[in-house]
Coordinates of C-alpha atoms in Angstrom, one line a residue:
Chain A
M1 CA 10.6 -34.4 -4.4
T2 CA 7.1 -33.2 -2.9
T3 CA 6.4 -36.7 -2.4
K4 CA 9.4 -37.7 -0.4
L5 CA 9.4 -34.6 1.6
S6 CA 5.9 -35.3 2.6
S7 CA 6.9 -39.1 3.5
A8 CA 9.8 -38.1 5.4
P9 CA 9.5 -38.5 9.2
L10 CA 8.2 -35.5 11.4
A11 CA 11.4 -35.0 13.2
V12 CA 13.0 -34.5 10.2
K13 CA 10.7 -32.0 8.5
S14 CA 10.6 -30.0 11.8
L15 CA 14.6 -29.9 11.5
L16 CA 14.6 -28.9 8.0
M17 CA 11.8 -26.2 8.7
C18 CA 14.1 -24.8 11.9
M19 CA 17.3 -24.6 9.5
L20 CA 15.2 -22.4 7.1
L21 CA 14.0 -20.4 10.1
M22 CA 17.7 -19.7 11.3
S23 CA 19.1 -19.0 7.9
S24 CA 16.3 -16.2 7.4
L25 CA 17.4 -14.5 10.6
C26 CA 21.0 -13.8 8.9
G27 CA 18.9 -11.2 6.9
C28 CA 18.0 -9.3 10.1
E29 CA 21.3 -7.8 10.6
R30 CA 22.0 -4.2 9.5
E31 CA 24.6 -2.4 8.5
K32 CA 25.7 0.1 11.1
R33 CA 25.4 3.5 10.9
Q34 CA 27.8 5.5 12.9
Y35 CA 25.9 8.8 12.8
R36 CA 28.1 10.4 15.5
T37 CA 31.9 10.2 15.9
D38 CA 33.6 11.1 19.4
P39 CA 35.2 14.4 19.0
P40 CA 38.6 12.9 19.7
V41 CA 38.3 10.6 17.3
A42 CA 37.1 13.1 14.6
A43 CA 40.2 15.2 15.6
A44 CA 42.4 12.3 15.2
L45 CA 41.0 11.4 11.5
D46 CA 42.4 14.7 10.3
E47 CA 45.9 13.5 10.9
V48 CA 47.1 12.3 7.8
A49 CA 50.9 11.9 6.9
P50 CA 50.8 12.1 3.2
M51 CA 54.2 12.4 1.5
P52 CA 56.1 15.8 0.8
N53 CA 55.2 15.6 -2.8
G54 CA 51.4 15.3 -1.4
I55 CA 50.4 12.0 -2.9
A56 CA 49.9 9.0 -1.0
G57 CA 51.4 8.6 2.4
A58 CA 50.0 7.1 5.8
P59 CA 46.3 7.3 6.9
P60 CA 45.7 8.4 10.5
D61 CA 45.6 5.6 13.1
A62 CA 42.0 6.3 14.0
Y63 CA 41.0 5.7 10.5
V64 CA 42.2 2.3 10.0
A65 CA 41.4 1.5 13.7
A66 CA 37.6 2.2 12.8
G67 CA 38.1 -0.4 9.7
E68 CA 38.2 2.4 6.9
P69 CA 34.2 2.7 7.1
Y70 CA 34.7 5.6 4.7
K71 CA 35.4 2.8 1.9
S72 CA 32.9 0.4 2.1
N73 CA 30.0 1.8 4.7
A74 CA 26.9 2.6 2.6
Y75 CA 25.5 5.5 4.9
D76 CA 28.8 7.2 4.3
L77 CA 29.0 6.7 0.7
S78 CA 25.3 7.9 0.8
Q79 CA 26.5 11.0 2.4
G80 CA 29.3 11.3 0.4
K81 CA 27.2 11.6 -2.4
Q82 CA 24.8 14.0 -1.3
L83 CA 28.2 16.1 -0.3
Y84 CA 29.2 15.9 -4.0
S85 CA 26.0 17.2 -5.0
E86 CA 25.6 19.7 -2.1
F87 CA 29.0 21.4 -2.2
N88 CA 28.9 21.2 -6.1
C89 CA 31.7 19.1 -7.2
S90 CA 29.9 18.4 -10.3
G91 CA 30.6 21.8 -11.3
C92 CA 33.8 21.3 -12.2
H93 CA 34.1 17.3 -12.4
A94 CA 30.6 17.0 -13.8
E95 CA 29.3 13.3 -12.9
G96 CA 32.6 11.9 -12.7
G97 CA 33.3 12.9 -16.4
G98 CA 35.4 15.8 -15.5
A99 CA 34.8 19.2 -17.2
S100 CA 37.1 21.8 -16.0
G101 CA 38.2 19.8 -13.4
P102 CA 39.8 16.3 -14.1
A103 CA 37.5 13.3 -14.5
F104 CA 37.2 10.4 -11.9
L105 CA 35.7 7.6 -14.3
N106 CA 38.8 7.2 -16.3
G107 CA 40.4 5.7 -13.4
W108 CA 43.3 8.1 -13.7
W109 CA 44.2 10.0 -10.7
R110 CA 46.7 13.0 -10.8
Y111 CA 47.8 12.3 -7.0
G112 CA 47.0 8.6 -6.7
P113 CA 44.0 6.5 -5.9
Q114 CA 45.0 6.3 -2.7
A115 CA 42.2 7.8 0.5
V116 CA 44.9 9.9 1.7
S117 CA 45.5 11.6 -1.4
V118 CA 41.8 12.3 -2.3
F119 CA 41.5 13.7 1.4
V120 CA 44.4 16.0 1.0
S121 CA 43.0 17.0 -2.3
I122 CA 39.6 18.0 -0.8
R123 CA 41.1 19.5 2.6
D124 CA 44.1 21.4 1.4
G125 CA 43.0 22.1 -2.6
R126 CA 45.6 21.2 -5.5
P127 CA 47.2 24.0 -7.8
R128 CA 45.6 25.0 -11.0
G129 CA 42.0 25.4 -9.5
M130 CA 41.0 23.0 -6.7
P131 CA 39.8 24.7 -4.0
A132 CA 40.6 23.9 -0.2
F133 CA 37.7 22.8 1.7
R134 CA 39.1 22.9 5.2
S135 CA 37.0 25.4 6.3
R136 CA 33.8 24.3 4.6
L137 CA 33.3 21.0 6.0
T138 CA 34.0 18.7 8.8
T139 CA 36.9 16.2 8.9
E140 CA 34.5 13.4 9.0
Q141 CA 32.7 14.9 6.0
I142 CA 35.7 14.8 3.8
W143 CA 36.3 11.5 4.5
Q144 CA 32.5 10.6 3.4
L145 CA 33.4 12.6 0.2
A146 CA 36.8 11.4 -0.6
G147 CA 35.2 7.2 0.2
Y148 CA 32.5 8.7 -2.7
V149 CA 34.8 9.8 -5.1
Q150 CA 36.8 6.9 -4.7
T151 CA 34.0 4.6 -5.8
I152 CA 33.6 6.5 -9.0
G153 CA 36.9 6.1 -9.6
A154 CA 36.8 2.0 -8.8
Y155 CA 38.3 -0.6 -11.0
S156 CA 36.8 -3.4 -8.6
A157 CA 32.8 -3.5 -7.9
K158 CA 32.2 -2.8 -4.1
T159 CA 29.5 -4.9 -2.3
S160 CA 28.1 -1.6 -0.8
A161 CA 26.6 1.7 -2.6
P162 CA 25.2 4.8 -2.0
G163 CA 21.5 5.7 -2.5
R164 CA 20.5 5.8 -6.5
N165 CA 20.4 8.7 -8.4
D166 CA 17.1 10.5 -8.6
A167 CA 18.1 11.8 -12.0
M168 CA 19.0 10.0 -15.1
Q169 CA 21.8 8.1 -15.0
S170 CA 24.8 8.9 -17.1
R171 CA 27.5 6.6 -15.9
P172 CA 27.6 3.2 -14.7
S173 CA 26.4 3.2 -11.0
E174 CA 28.9 3.6 -8.1
N175 CA 28.9 -0.3 -7.1
R176 CA 29.3 -1.1 -10.8
S177 CA 33.2 0.0 -11.0
P178 CA 32.6 2.7 -13.4
A179 CA 36.1 3.2 -14.0
K180 CA 36.5 -0.3 -15.4
S181 CA 34.0 0.6 -18.0
S182 CA 35.7 3.5 -19.5
Y183 CA 39.2 1.7 -19.4
A184 CA 37.6 -1.1 -21.7
S185 CA 36.8 1.8 -24.1
D186 CA 38.7 4.3 -26.3
Q187 CA 38.9 7.0 -23.5
W188 CA 41.6 5.7 -21.7
P189 CA 44.7 7.9 -21.5
Y190 CA 47.0 5.2 -22.3
S191 CA 45.2 4.3 -25.4
A192 CA 47.5 4.6 -29.0
A193 CA 45.6 7.9 -29.9
Q194 CA 47.5 9.6 -27.1
Chain B
M1 CA -17.5 -5.0 38.0
A2 CA -15.4 -2.2 39.9
L3 CA -12.2 -3.2 37.9
L4 CA -14.1 -2.6 34.5
R5 CA -15.7 0.6 35.8
R6 CA -12.2 1.6 36.6
A7 CA -11.0 0.6 33.2
I8 CA -14.0 2.5 31.2
A9 CA -13.0 5.8 33.7
L10 CA -9.4 5.2 32.9
S11 CA -9.7 5.2 28.9
V12 CA -12.3 7.8 28.8
C13 CA -9.2 10.0 30.7
F14 CA -7.1 8.7 28.2
T15 CA -9.1 9.6 25.1
C16 CA -10.2 13.3 26.0
P17 CA -6.9 15.0 25.5
G18 CA -7.0 13.6 22.1
C19 CA -10.1 15.9 21.5
A20 CA -8.6 19.6 22.0
G21 CA -5.6 20.9 21.7
W22 CA -2.8 22.6 19.1
Q23 CA -2.7 19.5 17.0
S24 CA -5.7 17.7 16.9
A25 CA -8.3 17.1 13.9
L26 CA -11.3 17.1 16.5
D27 CA -10.5 20.7 17.5
P28 CA -10.5 22.5 14.1
H29 CA -9.9 26.1 13.5
G30 CA -10.3 26.6 10.0
Q31 CA -13.1 25.7 7.4
Q32 CA -11.3 22.8 5.5
A33 CA -10.6 20.9 8.9
R34 CA -14.0 22.2 9.9
G35 CA -15.4 20.4 6.9
L36 CA -13.4 17.3 7.7
E37 CA -14.6 17.1 11.2
G38 CA -18.3 17.3 10.3
L39 CA -17.4 14.5 7.6
I40 CA -15.7 12.3 10.1
W41 CA -18.8 12.8 12.9
T42 CA -21.3 11.9 10.2
F43 CA -19.8 8.8 9.3
I44 CA -19.2 7.9 13.0
W45 CA -22.7 8.7 14.3
V46 CA -24.4 6.7 11.1
A47 CA -22.0 4.0 11.5
A48 CA -23.3 4.1 15.4
A49 CA -26.9 3.6 14.4
V50 CA -26.5 1.4 11.7
W51 CA -24.7 -0.8 14.5
I52 CA -27.0 -0.5 17.4
S53 CA -29.8 -1.3 15.5
V54 CA -28.5 -4.3 13.8
M55 CA -27.5 -5.5 17.0
A56 CA -31.3 -4.8 18.6
V57 CA -32.6 -6.7 15.6
L58 CA -30.4 -9.4 16.3
A59 CA -31.1 -9.6 20.0
I60 CA -34.5 -9.4 19.3
A61 CA -34.3 -12.2 17.0
L62 CA -32.4 -14.5 19.1
S63 CA -34.7 -13.5 22.4
R64 CA -38.1 -14.5 20.3
K65 CA -39.4 -18.1 19.6
S66 CA -39.2 -19.2 16.0
G67 CA -42.5 -19.8 14.7
R68 CA -43.4 -21.3 11.4
G69 CA -46.7 -19.7 10.1
A70 CA -47.9 -19.1 6.6
G71 CA -47.2 -15.1 6.7
N72 CA -43.5 -15.6 7.4
E73 CA -41.9 -16.2 3.8
R74 CA -43.3 -12.6 2.9
R75 CA -42.6 -10.9 5.8
M76 CA -38.8 -12.1 5.7
R77 CA -39.1 -11.0 1.9
V78 CA -40.1 -7.4 2.9
T79 CA -37.6 -6.9 6.0
V80 CA -34.7 -8.5 4.0
G81 CA -35.6 -6.0 0.9
G82 CA -36.1 -3.3 3.3
A83 CA -32.5 -3.8 4.9
V84 CA -31.0 -4.3 1.3
A85 CA -32.6 -0.7 0.0
G86 CA -31.5 1.0 3.5
T87 CA -28.2 0.1 3.3
A88 CA -27.9 1.4 -0.5
A89 CA -29.7 4.5 0.8
I90 CA -27.2 5.0 3.4
V91 CA -23.9 4.2 1.4
L92 CA -25.5 6.4 -1.4
A93 CA -26.0 9.3 1.2
L94 CA -22.6 9.2 2.4
T95 CA -20.8 9.2 -0.6
I96 CA -22.6 11.8 -2.0
I97 CA -22.0 13.7 1.5
S98 CA -18.3 12.9 1.3
F99 CA -17.9 14.0 -2.4
L100 CA -19.4 17.5 -1.2
S101 CA -17.0 17.7 1.4
T102 CA -14.0 17.0 -0.2
R103 CA -15.1 19.5 -2.8
L104 CA -15.2 22.3 -0.5
V105 CA -12.0 20.9 1.1
S106 CA -10.0 21.4 -2.0
S107 CA -11.4 24.3 -3.4
E108 CA -9.5 27.0 -5.1
A109 CA -9.3 30.5 -3.6
S110 CA -8.9 33.7 -5.6
H111 CA -6.0 36.0 -4.5
P112 CA -4.4 33.3 -1.4
L113 CA -1.4 34.0 0.2
E114 CA 1.4 32.0 -1.9
I115 CA 3.8 30.0 0.5
R116 CA 6.4 27.6 -0.8
V117 CA 6.9 24.5 1.6
R118 CA 10.0 22.1 0.6
G119 CA 10.3 19.3 2.7
Y120 CA 13.8 18.2 3.5
Q121 CA 14.9 15.2 6.0
W122 CA 14.2 16.6 8.5
W123 CA 13.2 20.1 8.2
W124 CA 10.7 22.4 6.3
E125 CA 11.9 25.4 3.9
V126 CA 9.1 27.9 4.0
T127 CA 9.4 30.8 1.4
Y128 CA 7.1 33.5 1.0
L129 CA 6.3 34.5 -2.5
D130 CA 5.5 37.7 -3.8
A131 CA 5.2 39.4 -7.4
R132 CA 7.8 41.7 -5.9
A133 CA 11.4 40.0 -6.0
E134 CA 12.3 41.9 -3.0
R135 CA 9.1 40.8 -0.9
V136 CA 10.4 37.4 -0.9
F137 CA 12.0 35.9 2.2
T138 CA 12.8 32.3 3.2
T139 CA 12.4 31.0 6.9
A140 CA 12.1 27.5 8.4
N141 CA 9.8 25.3 10.2
E142 CA 7.5 28.1 11.0
I143 CA 4.6 29.5 9.1
H144 CA 2.9 32.6 9.9
I145 CA -0.6 33.3 8.3
P146 CA -2.9 36.2 8.7
V147 CA -6.7 35.1 10.0
N148 CA -9.5 34.7 7.4
R149 CA -7.3 34.7 4.3
P150 CA -7.1 31.6 2.4
V151 CA -3.4 30.1 2.5
R152 CA -1.9 28.2 -0.9
L153 CA 1.1 26.1 -0.1
Q154 CA 3.1 24.9 -2.8
L155 CA 4.5 21.9 -1.3
S156 CA 7.8 20.0 -2.8
A157 CA 10.4 17.8 -1.8
A158 CA 14.1 17.6 -2.1
D159 CA 14.7 14.0 -0.9
V160 CA 11.9 11.8 0.0
I161 CA 8.1 11.8 0.4
H162 CA 7.2 14.2 2.9
S163 CA 3.6 15.1 4.2
F164 CA 2.3 18.2 5.8
W165 CA -0.5 17.5 8.2
A166 CA -1.7 20.8 10.4
P167 CA -4.7 18.8 11.9
N168 CA -6.4 21.8 13.5
L169 CA -6.4 23.5 9.5
A170 CA -6.5 21.3 6.9
G171 CA -6.2 17.6 5.8
K172 CA -2.9 16.0 4.9
Q173 CA -1.3 16.8 1.3
D174 CA 2.0 14.9 0.4
L175 CA 5.5 16.7 -0.6
I176 CA 6.8 14.6 -3.5
P177 CA 10.0 15.2 -4.9
G178 CA 10.0 16.2 -8.4
R179 CA 6.7 17.4 -8.4
E180 CA 4.3 19.9 -6.9
N181 CA 1.4 19.7 -4.8
T182 CA -1.1 22.1 -3.4
L183 CA -3.2 22.7 -0.2
T184 CA -5.0 25.7 0.5
F185 CA -6.8 26.6 3.8
S186 CA -7.5 29.4 6.4
A187 CA -7.4 30.1 9.5
Q188 CA -10.5 31.2 11.6
Q189 CA -8.8 32.6 14.7
P190 CA -5.6 33.6 15.7
G191 CA -3.6 30.7 17.3
T192 CA -0.6 28.8 17.4
Y193 CA -1.0 25.3 15.5
R194 CA 1.2 22.6 15.2
A195 CA 2.0 20.7 12.1
Q196 CA 4.1 17.5 11.6
C197 CA 5.5 15.3 8.8
A198 CA 2.6 12.7 8.1
E199 CA 4.6 10.6 5.8
F200 CA 7.3 8.2 7.2
C201 CA 10.6 9.8 5.6
G202 CA 13.4 8.1 7.6
V203 CA 14.9 8.0 11.2
Q204 CA 14.0 11.3 12.4
H205 CA 10.4 11.4 10.8
A206 CA 9.1 11.9 14.4
H207 CA 11.2 15.0 15.1
M208 CA 9.8 17.1 11.9
A209 CA 7.4 19.3 13.2
L210 CA 6.4 22.7 11.8
L211 CA 4.6 25.5 14.0
V212 CA 1.5 27.4 11.9
V213 CA 0.9 30.9 13.7
A214 CA -2.4 32.7 12.9
E215 CA -2.2 36.3 13.3
T216 CA -4.4 38.9 12.7
P217 CA -3.7 41.1 9.6
D218 CA -1.7 43.6 11.2
A219 CA 0.1 41.3 13.5
F220 CA 1.3 39.2 10.5
E221 CA 2.3 42.2 8.2
H222 CA 4.5 43.3 11.0
W223 CA 5.9 40.0 11.2
R224 CA 6.3 40.0 7.3
Q225 CA 8.4 43.6 7.4
S226 CA 10.7 42.2 10.3
Q227 CA 11.6 38.8 8.5
L228 CA 12.5 41.0 5.4
S229 CA 14.6 43.2 6.9
P230 CA 18.3 41.6 7.0
A231 CA 20.0 40.1 10.4
A232 CA 20.5 42.3 13.0
S233 CA 23.9 43.4 13.5
P234 CA 26.2 42.3 16.8
T235 CA 25.8 44.7 19.8
D236 CA 28.5 43.7 21.7
P237 CA 32.1 42.0 21.0
E238 CA 31.0 38.4 22.1
Q239 CA 28.2 38.7 19.4
A240 CA 30.4 40.2 16.8
E241 CA 33.1 37.5 17.5
G242 CA 30.2 34.8 17.2
R243 CA 29.6 36.2 13.5
K244 CA 33.3 35.6 12.7
V245 CA 33.1 32.5 13.6
F246 CA 30.0 31.3 12.2
T247 CA 31.2 33.0 8.9
S248 CA 34.4 31.5 9.3
K249 CA 33.6 27.9 10.1
P250 CA 31.6 25.4 8.1
C251 CA 28.4 26.7 9.7
A252 CA 28.7 29.4 6.9
S253 CA 29.0 26.6 4.1
C254 CA 25.1 25.6 4.8
H255 CA 23.4 28.2 6.2
T256 CA 22.3 31.9 5.2
I257 CA 22.0 34.9 7.1
Q258 CA 21.1 37.9 5.3
G259 CA 23.3 40.7 5.7
T260 CA 26.3 38.4 6.4
S261 CA 28.7 36.5 3.7
A262 CA 27.1 33.4 4.7
S263 CA 24.6 32.5 1.8
A264 CA 24.2 28.7 1.4
S265 CA 21.1 27.0 0.9
I266 CA 21.7 23.6 2.6
G267 CA 20.5 24.0 5.4
P268 CA 17.6 26.3 7.2
D269 CA 17.6 30.0 6.7
L270 CA 19.0 31.4 9.9
T271 CA 18.4 35.1 9.5
H272 CA 15.8 35.6 12.0
L273 CA 16.4 32.3 14.0
A274 CA 15.7 33.8 17.1
S275 CA 12.3 35.3 16.5
R276 CA 11.0 31.3 15.8
S277 CA 9.9 29.5 18.9
Y278 CA 11.7 26.1 18.1
I279 CA 14.7 25.0 16.8
A280 CA 15.7 21.7 14.9
A281 CA 12.0 21.3 13.0
G282 CA 10.2 21.5 16.8
L283 CA 12.5 19.6 18.8
L284 CA 14.0 22.1 21.3
Q285 CA 12.2 25.6 22.7
N286 CA 14.7 28.0 21.2
T287 CA 17.0 29.6 23.7
R288 CA 20.5 29.9 24.1
G289 CA 21.1 27.2 26.2
S290 CA 19.4 24.4 23.5
L291 CA 21.2 26.7 20.6
A292 CA 24.4 26.0 22.1
A293 CA 23.7 22.4 23.1
W294 CA 22.1 21.5 19.6
I295 CA 25.6 23.3 17.7
A296 CA 27.7 21.2 20.4
D297 CA 26.3 18.1 19.5
P298 CA 23.4 17.8 16.7
Q299 CA 24.1 14.0 16.4
T300 CA 23.5 13.3 19.9
I301 CA 20.1 15.2 20.2
K302 CA 18.9 14.3 16.7
P303 CA 21.0 11.3 15.3
G304 CA 21.0 11.0 11.8
N305 CA 20.3 14.7 10.8
N306 CA 22.6 16.2 8.0
M307 CA 23.9 19.1 10.6
P308 CA 27.7 17.5 11.3
N309 CA 29.2 18.2 14.9
V310 CA 31.3 21.3 14.3
P311 CA 34.3 21.1 16.4
L312 CA 34.5 24.8 18.1
T313 CA 36.1 25.7 21.3
A314 CA 34.0 26.8 24.5
N315 CA 34.9 30.6 23.8
E316 CA 33.8 29.6 20.1
L317 CA 30.7 28.1 21.0
R318 CA 29.5 30.7 23.4
A319 CA 30.2 33.4 21.1
V320 CA 28.0 31.7 18.3
S321 CA 25.3 31.0 20.5
A322 CA 25.2 34.5 21.9
Y323 CA 25.2 35.9 18.0
L324 CA 22.5 33.6 16.7
A325 CA 20.2 34.0 19.7
A326 CA 20.3 37.7 19.3
L327 CA 19.0 37.1 15.3
K328 CA 15.6 38.6 16.4

């Protein structure tokens, strides 16, 4: 191979070199972080239309128009992860395994896996203990948190991930479809035992 | 030639401001910083003397005609031997000087003032420790110290590695998540010195400054007493409205104001916010106007920081800025 390449004409070699350099340029594009949402857009992000039973429903137009960033943007997922620990979600849900609150890791969602359901659960609270965070978090923060909670209970791997844990890992990391691993185990609520 | 002279004059003008001021290692106001300053000047003068003498020898050698004599071989051996011995002596002397002054800089003091400094992206949490729990208090982005008393900082970090650097007072010391570093220093005269995070810690690393205010022991004790008291109560209806807005909106889920229901510790403690000179870690002068601007749109003023844009009406913003500006 080396001898072949060294005997190739100069034009071919320089062409190959150019292609190599150009392909390395692809690595320069960085994910866009949106630190600031325009206030009207932020207000519009609150306009979810859940079904009457509080499960699923239509996401806000602004959320769809923005390309559903809170599901897949690594910065938003990281912010969500930070909020998860700062606002003591782990106090009830632990690291996704559940404690006094339900688990996320088993992939079983009481109110459905849709982003709207998770958003409404956090914003308005749910019966039997889930408090409302409407006056504690901004709408953007609730979306970031909802996006992160969805990744903990995800069945399919994501290409984006939040920052790594500082502490010891107690479950598969967020971009490795944590719920899928418990689906394979006996922990699944539909198993014969239940 | 005229151009060269102008360039030299200009460069001298530009370098001079670096030698003095409230954030300069070349303007020491503490024993530790003085030790480091002495060290750097010793190194600079010795290195300059070595460089000049080497250049002089080189110039002499180039200008002289080469002579081949019987004594040359011996003279050369003596010269080279002398140069090697001189180099070894200088390196050894500088090593010893360096060791002695760093030992002085990092020496522990007895009965220092203990302050815990915790680095966050991108601000500093400052806790004054005391054996009596009721004398412990927390503030942010501003350290007050009494002059001529050693201060021991217990440095830790909440998220990533930061570094504490108050060049007028001491050298750098890193804040590392999961471990505690210490830095002991003292200020020799009253003054306000600027410290800065010296380890790249993210997008707003440049806007992570801190003030060190050195005061007479009396002034420090007075400041300490005022910080220990709960927050000032509202004195007019607008401020009272501001307190209501603060405690009912998301503000209270991250900040503490002692004496109100706001008691979260995610963001800086705001109990005596108005007593500080700057807000947002040295970014804005602390006025009611900049407070309102900051609350209205923190993501434009310091993009990427963890304070969200909280939607407030104009009246709510006016009220909350009036309340915060009165928290002396």
